[in-house]
XYZ file of C-alpha atoms in Angstrom:
737
model
C -2.142 23.850 13.058
C -2.741 21.357 10.490
C -5.691 18.819 10.768
C -4.058 16.442 8.214
C -3.058 12.999 9.451
C -1.117 11.021 6.751
C -1.546 7.280 6.389
C 2.182 6.558 5.474
C 2.783 4.270 2.498
C 5.304 1.379 3.173
C 7.802 0.489 0.817
C 8.949 -3.365 1.163
C 12.328 -4.355 -0.552
C 13.080 -7.803 -1.609
C 15.673 -9.137 -3.996
C 14.819 -11.795 -6.486
C 17.169 -13.741 -8.275
C 16.308 -14.455 -11.915
C 18.406 -16.404 -14.630
C 17.768 -13.898 -17.329
C 18.049 -10.601 -15.663
C 20.189 -11.269 -12.327
C 19.610 -9.608 -9.126
C 16.305 -7.752 -9.037
C 15.504 -5.213 -6.278
C 11.634 -5.447 -5.810
C 10.189 -2.674 -4.302
C 6.677 -3.189 -3.259
C 4.440 -0.264 -2.208
C 2.070 -0.974 0.719
C -0.383 0.859 2.851
C 0.427 1.096 6.671
C 0.687 -2.256 8.651
C -2.945 -2.952 9.912
C -4.468 -0.619 7.127
C -4.365 -3.131 4.407
C -7.850 -2.112 3.178
C -6.454 1.439 2.519
C -4.954 2.179 -0.973
C -1.171 3.269 -0.864
C -1.395 7.013 -1.269
C 1.314 9.656 -1.660
C 1.678 12.127 1.158
C 4.655 14.414 2.429
C 6.252 11.312 4.318
C 5.026 8.609 1.810
C 6.614 10.288 -1.049
C 9.720 10.510 0.804
C 9.553 6.724 1.639
C 9.029 5.788 -2.034
C 11.487 8.429 -3.570
C 14.027 7.207 -0.828
C 13.519 3.456 -1.350
C 13.959 3.880 -5.204
C 17.125 6.226 -4.684
C 18.476 3.240 -2.387
C 17.864 0.914 -5.157
C 19.642 3.241 -7.650
C 22.544 3.348 -5.165
C 22.690 -0.414 -5.065
C 22.790 -0.380 -8.917
C 25.462 1.962 -9.142
C 27.425 -0.363 -7.072
C 26.775 -3.509 -9.067
C 24.762 -5.148 -6.498
C 21.543 -5.194 -8.615
C 21.008 -5.616 -12.265
C 17.463 -4.223 -12.528
C 14.679 -2.691 -10.268
C 11.014 -3.625 -10.050
C 8.250 -1.559 -8.645
C 4.795 -3.207 -7.775
C 1.976 -2.728 -5.247
C -0.069 -4.972 -2.983
C -4.000 -5.995 -3.397
C -5.786 -4.205 -5.900
C -3.752 -0.879 -5.969
C -0.154 0.000 -7.479
C -0.207 3.592 -6.294
C -3.437 5.427 -6.082
C -1.589 8.819 -6.244
C -1.551 11.942 -4.103
C -3.576 11.601 -0.851
C -6.537 14.206 -1.636
C -7.404 14.581 2.151
C -4.045 16.373 2.297
C -5.341 19.010 -0.098
C -8.262 19.718 2.120
C -5.868 21.217 4.596
C -4.603 24.580 3.565
C -1.292 23.941 5.820
C -0.566 20.558 4.479
C -0.987 21.906 0.652
C 2.257 23.876 1.360
C 3.912 20.358 1.507
C 3.242 19.979 -2.490
C 6.233 22.075 -3.724
C 8.647 20.027 -1.597
C 6.843 16.569 -2.717
C 7.079 17.851 -6.338
C 10.819 18.504 -5.888
C 11.475 15.203 -4.661
C 9.521 13.446 -7.467
C 11.125 15.488 -10.170
C 14.783 14.811 -8.770
C 13.945 11.038 -8.932
C 12.554 11.525 -12.577
C 15.867 12.817 -13.611
C 18.238 10.273 -11.584
C 16.087 7.474 -13.120
C 17.294 8.483 -16.763
C 20.659 8.115 -15.874
C 20.449 4.917 -13.956
C 22.697 1.909 -15.356
C 20.194 -0.626 -15.079
C 16.463 -1.115 -16.254
C 13.656 -0.278 -14.444
C 10.193 -2.484 -14.309
C 6.893 -1.259 -13.011
C 4.425 -4.100 -12.788
C 1.070 -2.184 -12.462
C -0.711 -4.828 -10.380
C -3.633 -2.659 -9.604
C -4.905 0.988 -9.798
C -2.235 3.630 -10.706
C -3.570 7.097 -10.800
C -2.227 10.576 -10.758
C 1.055 10.439 -9.003
C 0.844 6.763 -8.842
C 1.105 6.350 -12.835
C 3.461 9.105 -12.531
C 5.939 6.991 -10.417
C 5.320 4.212 -13.280
C 6.164 6.724 -16.024
C 10.044 6.535 -14.515
C 10.023 2.895 -15.438
C 11.513 1.652 -18.858
C 9.154 -1.370 -19.255
C 5.652 -1.531 -17.547
C 3.437 -4.616 -17.356
C -0.093 -5.234 -16.031
C -2.186 -8.306 -15.392
C -5.048 -9.041 -17.652
C -8.601 -7.060 -16.627
C -6.795 -4.541 -14.831
C -8.794 -1.091 -14.682
C -7.855 2.113 -13.350
C -5.236 3.705 -15.015
C -5.099 7.459 -15.755
C -3.892 11.207 -14.875
C -7.276 12.658 -13.334
C -5.435 15.707 -12.192
C -7.120 18.395 -14.376
C -10.298 17.455 -13.048
C -9.021 18.123 -9.614
C -8.203 21.912 -10.390
C -4.415 20.862 -11.059
C -2.235 18.893 -13.351
C -0.020 15.931 -13.586
C 2.745 17.901 -11.947
C 5.149 14.772 -10.865
C 6.433 14.313 -14.543
C 3.224 13.254 -16.013
C 2.626 16.555 -18.255
C 6.289 16.253 -19.539
C 6.825 12.382 -20.002
C 3.287 10.905 -20.840
C 3.505 11.968 -24.504
C 7.080 10.124 -24.694
C 5.182 6.778 -23.814
C 1.913 6.802 -25.538
C 2.370 9.365 -28.151
C 1.105 12.900 -28.405
C -2.489 12.433 -29.404
C -3.147 9.865 -26.716
C -1.112 11.813 -23.887
C -3.024 15.153 -24.884
C -6.484 13.000 -24.573
C -5.563 11.418 -21.447
C -4.391 14.703 -19.726
C -6.859 17.357 -20.940
C -10.065 15.330 -21.898
C -10.120 12.058 -20.219
C -10.513 13.672 -16.661
C -13.652 15.656 -17.590
C -15.353 12.476 -18.874
C -14.302 10.364 -15.781
C -12.571 8.134 -18.275
C -9.716 5.763 -17.318
C -7.703 2.996 -18.878
C -7.870 -0.725 -18.654
C -5.232 -3.071 -19.217
C -6.205 -3.913 -23.081
C -6.156 -0.143 -23.966
C -2.963 0.476 -22.110
C -1.246 -2.195 -24.123
C -2.839 -0.876 -27.367
C -1.567 2.828 -26.859
C 1.724 1.670 -25.485
C 1.124 2.688 -21.670
C 2.102 -0.916 -20.883
C 4.526 -3.383 -22.834
C 3.187 -6.480 -22.034
C 0.166 -8.366 -20.053
C 1.607 -10.268 -17.378
C 0.215 -11.832 -14.129
C 2.398 -12.695 -11.171
C 6.166 -11.690 -10.567
C 7.737 -14.658 -12.101
C 5.897 -14.107 -15.422
C 6.692 -10.393 -15.127
C 10.145 -10.716 -14.865
C 10.425 -13.245 -17.796
C 8.563 -10.858 -19.958
C 11.286 -8.124 -18.560
C 13.845 -10.348 -19.686
C 12.552 -10.777 -23.217
C 11.830 -6.830 -23.313
C 15.330 -6.195 -22.211
C 16.477 -8.333 -25.009
C 14.525 -6.548 -27.596
C 15.931 -3.324 -26.767
C 19.447 -4.804 -27.604
C 18.201 -6.568 -31.028
C 18.444 -9.773 -29.625
C 16.243 -12.313 -31.204
C 13.748 -13.791 -28.885
C 13.865 -17.116 -30.779
C 17.597 -17.323 -30.069
C 17.284 -17.157 -25.999
C 14.681 -17.701 -23.845
C 16.528 -15.318 -21.136
C 19.057 -12.667 -21.291
C 22.330 -13.163 -19.675
C 23.309 -10.535 -17.231
C 26.202 -9.688 -19.301
C 23.587 -8.424 -21.853
C 22.180 -6.116 -19.445
C 25.903 -4.682 -18.753
C 26.329 -4.434 -22.466
C 23.225 -2.359 -22.826
C 24.369 0.034 -20.319
C 27.916 0.389 -21.957
C 26.259 1.366 -25.140
C 24.191 4.215 -23.699
C 24.631 7.688 -25.019
C 24.308 8.997 -21.584
C 27.612 7.833 -19.867
C 26.659 4.956 -17.405
C 23.078 5.098 -18.228
C 21.157 2.108 -19.663
C 20.980 2.089 -23.481
C 17.348 0.927 -23.986
C 15.997 4.679 -23.010
C 15.034 7.144 -25.552
C 15.070 10.853 -25.218
C 11.795 11.832 -23.390
C 11.226 15.230 -24.985
C 10.727 16.050 -28.780
C 13.172 18.284 -30.709
C 12.130 21.561 -32.216
C 10.919 21.164 -35.785
C 10.531 17.208 -35.600
C 7.830 15.004 -36.537
C 7.108 14.324 -33.123
C 6.945 18.174 -32.197
C 4.694 18.821 -35.139
C 2.311 15.870 -34.044
C 2.065 17.243 -30.399
C 1.089 20.652 -31.834
C -1.513 19.171 -34.027
C -2.978 17.409 -31.118
C -3.335 20.467 -29.250
C -5.080 22.043 -32.115
C -7.316 19.076 -32.668
C -11.067 19.267 -32.241
C -12.865 19.021 -28.914
C -16.278 17.828 -30.262
C -17.908 19.570 -33.350
C -17.922 23.130 -32.444
C -14.318 23.954 -30.890
C -10.826 23.126 -30.742
C -8.871 21.889 -27.604
C -7.437 25.204 -27.450
C -10.728 27.090 -27.682
C -12.207 24.773 -24.964
C -9.278 25.187 -22.679
C -9.917 28.982 -22.906
C -13.466 28.437 -22.331
C -12.857 26.615 -19.126
C -10.367 29.102 -17.967
C -12.790 32.135 -18.328
C -15.348 29.822 -16.271
C -12.804 29.477 -13.442
C -11.065 26.341 -14.243
C -7.615 27.226 -15.381
C -5.960 23.859 -15.143
C -6.687 22.561 -18.687
C -5.360 25.723 -20.267
C -2.053 25.571 -17.984
C -1.575 21.779 -18.800
C -1.970 22.850 -22.562
C 0.610 25.397 -22.310
C 3.239 23.112 -20.852
C 2.576 20.706 -23.342
C 3.138 23.188 -26.065
C 6.347 24.256 -24.629
C 7.972 20.757 -24.593
C 9.539 20.597 -27.989
C 13.322 21.711 -27.904
C 13.249 21.626 -23.883
C 15.627 19.982 -21.793
C 13.933 17.598 -18.997
C 15.065 19.844 -16.178
C 13.476 23.021 -17.622
C 10.307 21.165 -18.510
C 9.918 19.567 -15.086
C 10.743 23.132 -13.766
C 7.772 24.609 -15.528
C 5.556 21.708 -14.709
C 6.614 22.627 -10.871
C 5.895 26.137 -11.136
C 2.297 25.422 -12.783
C 1.360 22.816 -10.097
C 2.287 25.169 -7.323
C 0.227 27.974 -8.649
C -2.666 25.760 -9.266
C -2.795 24.041 -5.941
C -3.511 27.204 -4.437
C -6.299 28.351 -6.498
C -10.099 28.323 -5.843
C -10.664 26.052 -8.419
C -8.458 23.163 -6.967
C -9.979 24.084 -3.467
C -13.487 23.548 -4.878
C -12.462 20.562 -7.124
C -10.779 18.673 -4.177
C -13.944 19.330 -2.134
C -16.386 18.017 -4.721
C -14.070 15.077 -5.390
C -14.088 14.042 -1.782
C -18.009 14.583 -1.893
C -18.202 12.156 -4.773
C -15.703 9.768 -2.917
C -17.718 9.576 0.242
C -21.275 9.645 -1.234
C -20.480 6.682 -3.815
C -22.697 3.442 -3.260
C -21.213 1.487 -0.508
C -20.402 -2.024 -0.384
C -22.104 -2.894 2.701
C -25.883 -3.251 2.939
C -27.978 -0.397 4.809
C -28.285 -1.365 8.370
C -32.026 -1.748 8.958
C -33.148 -2.340 5.304
C -35.772 -5.035 4.578
C -35.338 -7.878 2.372
C -36.605 -7.252 -1.456
C -37.629 -10.291 -3.255
C -40.186 -9.076 -5.584
C -40.905 -5.487 -7.174
C -43.801 -3.619 -8.664
C -43.926 -0.755 -10.865
C -47.233 1.205 -11.146
C -47.298 2.397 -14.774
C -45.398 1.180 -18.007
C -44.846 4.647 -19.708
C -41.321 5.759 -20.733
C -40.107 6.686 -17.170
C -41.506 3.600 -15.639
C -39.846 1.081 -18.198
C -36.752 2.866 -17.345
C -37.039 2.421 -13.760
C -38.237 -0.997 -14.035
C -35.271 -1.985 -16.021
C -32.814 -0.541 -13.395
C -34.751 -2.180 -10.724
C -34.191 -5.586 -12.479
C -30.580 -4.911 -13.118
C -29.616 -3.841 -9.713
C -31.659 -5.881 -7.460
C -31.921 -8.950 -9.734
C -35.421 -9.768 -8.567
C -38.756 -10.261 -10.357
C -40.084 -6.878 -11.768
C -43.484 -6.482 -12.853
C -44.868 -3.514 -14.404
C -48.890 -2.862 -13.962
C -50.852 -0.473 -16.535
C -54.373 -0.078 -17.236
C -54.057 -0.583 -20.863
C -52.548 -3.964 -22.214
C -50.895 -2.130 -25.203
C -49.069 0.225 -22.968
C -48.036 -2.513 -20.665
C -46.661 -4.713 -23.382
C -44.781 -1.516 -24.988
C -43.367 -0.852 -21.420
C -42.082 -4.224 -21.128
C -40.350 -4.215 -24.421
C -38.826 -1.067 -23.562
C -37.631 -2.330 -20.255
C -36.025 -5.446 -22.100
C -34.527 -3.337 -24.736
C -32.763 -1.541 -21.955
C -31.225 -4.829 -20.507
C -30.091 -5.827 -24.036
C -28.285 -2.365 -24.369
C -26.661 -2.998 -21.052
C -25.310 -6.469 -22.205
C -24.305 -4.815 -25.737
C -22.022 -2.292 -23.729
C -20.396 -5.232 -21.982
C -21.657 -4.253 -18.533
C -23.239 -7.602 -18.176
C -22.951 -11.036 -19.958
C -25.652 -12.421 -22.272
C -26.765 -15.308 -19.812
C -27.411 -12.616 -17.134
C -29.104 -10.430 -19.360
C -31.333 -13.253 -20.648
C -31.962 -14.207 -16.835
C -32.972 -10.553 -15.850
C -35.035 -10.004 -18.872
C -36.918 -13.037 -18.415
C -37.724 -11.902 -14.651
C -39.392 -8.642 -16.057
C -43.034 -9.061 -16.790
C -46.097 -6.543 -17.218
C -49.762 -6.957 -16.369
C -53.222 -4.980 -16.313
C -53.996 -7.045 -13.301
C -53.684 -5.356 -10.036
C -53.771 -8.354 -7.912
C -50.418 -9.701 -9.713
C -48.723 -6.850 -7.477
C -50.060 -8.215 -4.276
C -46.920 -10.417 -3.056
C -44.356 -7.440 -3.891
C -42.440 -6.295 -1.149
C -42.006 -2.893 -2.880
C -44.147 -1.014 -5.587
C -42.921 2.093 -6.984
C -45.539 4.421 -8.674
C -44.480 6.231 -12.068
C -47.751 7.547 -13.120
C -48.793 11.124 -14.292
C -47.344 13.945 -12.380
C -51.084 14.589 -10.880
C -51.438 14.365 -7.277
C -55.088 12.734 -7.610
C -53.797 10.341 -9.767
C -50.836 9.469 -7.587
C -53.198 9.492 -4.201
C -55.412 7.153 -6.395
C -52.833 4.725 -7.139
C -51.575 4.464 -3.597
C -54.804 3.834 -2.153
C -55.409 1.155 -4.809
C -52.038 -0.574 -3.851
C -52.817 -0.395 -0.038
C -55.807 -2.609 -0.733
C -53.842 -5.339 -2.013
C -50.368 -5.146 -0.529
C -49.006 -6.438 2.798
C -49.033 -4.009 5.449
C -45.207 -3.748 5.524
C -44.730 -3.632 1.632
C -43.130 -0.333 0.579
C -45.207 2.551 -1.561
C -42.615 4.300 -3.249
C -43.079 7.598 -5.314
C -40.844 8.823 -8.194
C -42.625 12.348 -7.982
C -40.351 15.180 -9.036
C -42.115 17.940 -7.275
C -45.358 16.706 -5.570
C -45.627 16.620 -1.909
C -45.085 13.263 -0.761
C -46.797 13.839 2.460
C -49.950 15.003 0.735
C -49.805 11.616 -1.401
C -49.823 9.728 1.634
C -52.718 11.066 3.409
C -55.700 9.008 4.051
C -53.628 5.806 3.911
C -53.521 3.308 7.070
C -49.960 3.020 6.861
C -48.287 6.541 5.802
C -45.142 5.370 7.640
C -44.234 3.062 4.899
C -44.128 5.678 2.072
C -41.050 6.998 0.695
C -39.818 9.026 -2.406
C -37.141 7.744 -4.694
C -36.796 10.651 -7.395
C -34.811 9.349 -10.188
C -33.626 11.785 -12.882
C -34.136 11.121 -16.742
C -32.367 9.490 -18.482
C -32.332 6.877 -15.649
C -29.771 4.717 -16.991
C -27.288 7.478 -17.304
C -27.953 9.878 -14.218
C -26.303 8.768 -11.099
C -28.498 10.481 -8.529
C -31.597 9.485 -6.739
C -33.161 11.835 -4.046
C -34.375 9.951 -1.307
C -37.491 11.673 0.062
C -38.664 11.109 3.790
C -41.817 12.432 5.111
C -42.398 13.093 8.832
C -44.171 9.768 9.014
C -41.735 7.576 7.109
C -40.318 5.044 9.608
C -36.595 4.043 9.831
C -36.966 0.633 8.120
C -38.691 2.374 5.185
C -36.248 4.861 4.657
C -33.362 2.393 5.092
C -34.906 0.113 2.529
C -35.199 3.020 0.112
C -31.516 3.845 0.649
C -30.671 0.201 0.216
C -32.424 -0.030 -3.035
C -30.525 2.971 -4.308
C -27.212 1.548 -2.950
C -27.784 -1.937 -4.994
C -28.613 0.259 -8.232
C -25.017 1.497 -7.620
C -26.484 5.274 -7.683
C -25.847 7.825 -5.407
C -28.406 8.577 -2.762
C -28.974 12.003 -1.421
C -31.680 12.324 1.428
C -34.208 15.360 1.449
C -37.118 16.110 3.635
C -40.399 16.271 2.086
C -40.367 19.886 0.735
C -41.406 21.447 -2.877
C -39.074 20.532 -5.337
C -36.893 18.672 -2.874
C -33.188 19.660 -3.640
C -32.496 19.683 -7.247
C -35.317 21.011 -9.034
C -36.079 23.677 -6.306
C -32.711 25.162 -6.939
C -32.624 24.417 -10.564
C -36.070 26.266 -11.107
C -34.871 29.234 -8.827
C -32.281 29.670 -11.557
C -34.498 29.144 -14.456
C -36.997 31.487 -12.880
C -34.505 34.190 -12.559
C -33.392 33.931 -16.110
C -37.010 34.066 -17.153
C -38.019 36.863 -15.272
C -35.778 39.365 -17.078
C -36.994 37.717 -20.515
C -40.608 38.373 -19.748
C -39.690 42.082 -18.816
C -38.074 42.540 -22.109
C -34.510 41.744 -22.007
C -32.671 40.689 -25.152
C -32.935 36.720 -25.410
C -29.392 36.108 -26.641
C -28.082 38.284 -23.843
C -29.983 36.676 -21.222
C -29.080 33.093 -22.515
C -25.324 34.036 -22.173
C -25.459 35.835 -18.821
C -24.607 32.823 -16.808
C -21.750 31.341 -18.832
C -19.164 32.546 -15.942
C -20.985 29.760 -13.800
C -19.668 27.034 -15.823
C -23.112 25.012 -16.151
C -22.933 22.351 -18.855
C -25.529 23.962 -20.887
C -27.040 27.483 -21.210
C -30.541 28.057 -19.625
C -32.463 27.996 -22.811
C -30.968 24.590 -23.888
C -31.663 23.196 -20.339
C -35.332 24.331 -20.626
C -35.644 22.599 -24.066
C -34.178 19.450 -22.357
C -36.435 19.403 -19.417
C -39.656 19.970 -21.727
C -41.199 23.352 -21.843
C -44.613 22.027 -20.721
C -42.725 20.222 -17.684
C -40.775 23.366 -16.872
C -44.071 25.482 -17.047
C -45.699 22.873 -14.666
C -43.023 22.740 -12.081
C -42.456 26.306 -12.061
C -46.382 27.056 -11.241
C -46.149 24.506 -8.785
C -43.127 25.923 -6.920
C -44.468 29.654 -7.080
C -47.674 28.239 -5.483
C -46.147 26.487 -2.674
C -43.078 28.845 -2.130
C -44.326 32.149 -3.143
C -42.986 34.961 -5.217
C -39.292 34.083 -4.865
C -40.116 31.826 -7.844
C -41.003 33.298 -11.014
C -43.678 31.557 -12.997
C -43.265 32.859 -16.558
C -46.128 34.036 -18.829
C -43.868 33.692 -21.859
C -43.034 30.082 -20.878
C -46.624 29.098 -20.741
C -46.951 30.774 -24.393
C -44.016 28.621 -25.571
C -45.416 25.526 -24.097
C -48.667 26.115 -25.622
C -47.063 26.732 -28.952
C -45.127 23.521 -28.745
C -41.928 25.784 -29.543
C -38.202 25.554 -28.521
C -36.081 28.097 -27.144
C -32.909 26.994 -29.430
C -32.341 25.717 -32.748
C -30.096 22.804 -33.362
C -26.679 23.377 -34.630
C -23.328 20.986 -34.893
C -21.132 24.198 -35.422
C -22.016 26.124 -32.077
C -20.681 25.354 -28.558
C -24.180 26.785 -27.432
C -27.260 26.118 -29.786
C -28.441 29.502 -31.306
C -31.579 31.155 -29.666
C -34.582 30.469 -31.628
C -36.454 33.639 -33.154
C -39.821 32.522 -31.566
C -38.247 33.434 -28.247
C -38.103 37.144 -29.153
C -41.599 37.163 -30.707
C -43.211 35.499 -27.657
C -41.603 37.551 -25.021
C -40.525 40.700 -26.636
C -43.334 42.950 -28.142
C -45.563 43.549 -25.172
C -42.784 43.632 -22.279
C -40.266 45.843 -23.704
C -42.863 49.024 -23.443
C -44.002 47.757 -19.857
C -43.280 50.566 -17.121
C -40.306 49.683 -15.181
C -39.334 46.822 -17.483
C -35.782 48.132 -18.307
C -35.013 48.065 -14.406
C -36.471 44.717 -13.736
C -34.627 43.011 -16.874
C -30.887 42.736 -15.777
C -28.551 40.791 -18.078
C -24.848 39.828 -18.032
C -22.930 40.230 -14.716
C -26.160 41.790 -13.118
C -28.322 38.707 -13.951
C -25.463 36.422 -12.905
C -25.344 38.320 -9.416
C -29.059 38.116 -9.110
C -29.068 34.438 -9.721
C -26.264 33.735 -7.266
C -28.275 35.769 -4.740
C -31.211 33.742 -5.361
C -29.406 30.511 -4.922
C -27.783 31.868 -1.863
C -31.158 32.829 -0.218
C -32.860 29.795 -1.259
C -30.226 27.411 0.223
C -30.028 29.268 3.484
C -33.843 28.679 3.874
C -33.582 25.053 2.963
C -31.082 24.585 5.617
C -32.967 26.518 8.151
C -36.098 24.580 7.517
C -34.395 21.180 7.439
C -35.051 20.363 3.880
C -31.130 18.993 4.365
C -28.737 18.763 7.209
C -25.829 20.028 5.424
C -24.687 22.085 2.503
C -22.542 19.245 1.340
C -25.957 17.467 0.573
C -26.746 20.244 -1.832
C -23.541 20.434 -3.658
C -23.449 16.761 -4.300
C -27.122 16.645 -5.582
C -26.416 19.667 -7.864
C -23.144 18.138 -9.307
C -24.934 14.737 -9.961
C -28.417 15.872 -10.781
C -27.853 19.082 -12.743
C -24.391 19.226 -13.712
C -23.157 22.139 -11.481
C -19.422 22.337 -12.352
C -16.941 20.240 -9.977
C -14.598 23.120 -10.319
C -16.999 25.354 -8.189
C -17.343 22.756 -5.724
C -21.097 22.217 -6.691
C -22.690 25.755 -5.426
C -22.010 26.458 -1.902
C -18.078 26.965 -2.133
C -18.849 29.198 -5.024
C -21.067 31.404 -3.219
C -18.785 31.663 -0.247
C -15.836 32.302 -2.668
C -18.041 35.310 -4.379
C -19.020 36.668 -1.025
C -22.521 36.128 -2.026
C -23.625 33.826 0.952
C -22.257 36.283 3.631
C -23.718 39.304 1.904
C -27.097 37.630 1.277
C -27.452 35.064 4.053
C -25.276 36.699 6.674
C -22.862 33.871 6.896
C -20.738 31.737 4.853
C -21.745 28.121 4.227
C -18.280 26.553 5.193
C -16.927 29.055 7.506
C -13.438 30.395 6.267
C -12.731 27.513 3.816
C -13.763 29.079 0.790
C -13.982 32.755 1.855
C -13.210 35.472 -0.904
C -9.633 36.146 0.711
C -8.492 32.611 -0.736
C-alpha cells in the first residue's frame, strides 16, 4: 500500500487577446487550492493535469481557435519539478515510467504544433519544471529570477523528461553538458542574467503584457521581420510562419533539436564530453570514477548525450526513458532522494525558534583565526554589535582586522551591498577589557582547546555577565559538562561547534548538557538559524557527532598503517565509499597536531574502539605531511615520509600482517566500526535518530549524498544488520533493494 499523498498541481487556463499575436491560451501552473505556499510540483496526477491542459490547448490551435500558447506559474514558482516525496515510496516510484511516457509524448507533439509556444519562467523552474519549459519555442523570465536548473544527477537520476535530449539544442553543447553533469554536484543553479547569456531564455520580461509584447517581437524575428518596421506581428504573420514549416503543419520557427552525424554541433558535443573536469581528470574519467563509487547517474547521462548525434527525437527520448527507469530503482537514487529530503527539512527555517531569547549584543572570547571567523559570521547573521576580547592588544587588533576582511569579502561576492557591509563592519570591535563584555546577551568562547583554559574563561565571564546571558563554547571535542562545572548557572551553557572554514561550512552542531535549560537551547538554535546554517542537535558526548565518527574512520585507517601496511594501499582502501578526499589528505586538512590530540582524547574517553596512532604523533612532531601537492592527480600522492615513519619497526612486529588489512578488508573493518559506533550513539542518546547523524556527516564531513550520508549505506551493505543486529531504517535500504 502506498504512503504517498500527492498535492495535485492545477492548470488555470485563460485566453488573452494580443494585437500582435492574436488569441493566446495562457496556462498557469498553480499549487492546490488553499495550499498557495506550496510549490507546484509534478506527481502522477499533476503531470496528467499539465500534459492534458497543454494537449487541449494544442487541439484548440489545430482547430484555429488560438494563435499561440503561453505557459507560466504563480508566486515565485513556475514548476518545481518532480515531487521528491514520491521517490521515497517504493510503490509510488512505479509511476515514473508512465509519467515519462506522458512527458515525452507531449515533447514530440509540441514539435509539430502549428502555433508558437511561450514559457514565461516567473519563478523557480527545476528538473521536470524546466523540462516543461524546454518544450517552448520562446522563454522569458523577470530580472532577478533565481532557481533554474536540472539537478537530477545529484538525486541519482537524470533529466529524463526531455532534458538530457533537448537542453543542448537550447543552450549549446558545452553549457548543456555542464548543467546536466557538473552543476548538480556543485549545487549550482542559473539566474535570469546568466540564463539570458547562455540562451536558456530569450528575453527579460516582467508581467504578462510585457511578455506578450516580447513574444510578438520574437515571433517576428523568426520570419525576418524587421522590428523597426512594426511594433507588433499581425496574426497573418504567424500563419505565414506555420505555412513555411519544413514539418507539415508545424510552426516554422523551430529548428531540428538534435545534431546530425559529423556536423559541427556533433563535434562540439563530443568535445564537451571529453573536456576537463578540474585539473586532473576529464568529464568521462570523473563519471567513471563516480560510477565505481556507486553513483551511476552522471555516467548514464553522459552516455545518452554521446548518442544524440544522428538520432531521431523519438529514439533519443526512448533511450532517455529507459535510463531513467533503470536509475530510479537504484540504491544510489533511493539514498540520494533520502539525503535531499534531509537537506530540505534541515535547512534554516524562516520563523524564529520558539522560546529563544532576544540577542542585542554579542561577545567573542578570543581573537584568533577561528574566533575572528565566528565573530564575522555572528555580525553578518545577527546584525548586532559584536565585540572580541583577547588578553593581547596586538592579537585583538589582528582579529578585528580579519573579521572585517570577511565582511568585505562577503560584499565583494555580492552577498551584501557596500552600505550594509560598512554598517556591519562598524559594529565589530575588539578589546582587552573584560568589562566591555558585561552587557552582552551571549558570549562565545573560541580559546585554545584546553579544558582548564576554557573553564577559566567561563568562570571569568560569569563574574561580569548578567545571570541570564548565554555562555557558548565552540569546543570540537571537550566535555561541555566538564566546562560548566563550578559555575553558578550551568543551565545557561550551550555548545555551538562551528566547522572550519566557518564562512563555507554549513553545519553547526548544537550541544546541550543535562543542565542546559530550554531557553538556552532554543537561543542557540535561533543563533544558528539567523546565520543561515544547518543546526544538528547533539547531547554532550565525546566528539559529539562528526568528529566522533570521523575519527573512528581515521583511527581505523591509521591502525593498519601502524601495523606496517603499505601506505598507498591503505590510503586508497576507502575509495568505494565515495568520500570527497582520501584519508591522508583529510588528515593533512585537519592538521596532524589537532588529529593526534583529538584521537588521543577520544581513546581516553571512549576506549580502545578508537585508535591513538603512535605514527601520527611522530608525524605531528616532525611537522610532516601525509601527502604531497600535485595538480595532475585526482588524489594527492602519499609522501615518502609516511613509509619512513610508519614502516620499519611495525612490519616486523608479531602479528602485524593479520592486523594490517587493506583494500576491501579495510573498507569492511571501517564500515563495521561505523555501524558499531552509530548503534552506541543511538542507544546512549547522543542523537535521537539516525537522520541526525546522516545530515551532520553530509554537511560536516562531506559524506556522499548518493550514499544517503552513512546509515542507508550501512543498511544497504548489510553491515548494520550484521554488526548492530538491526537495520537503522528497517527495510527501506535493505540489501535486497
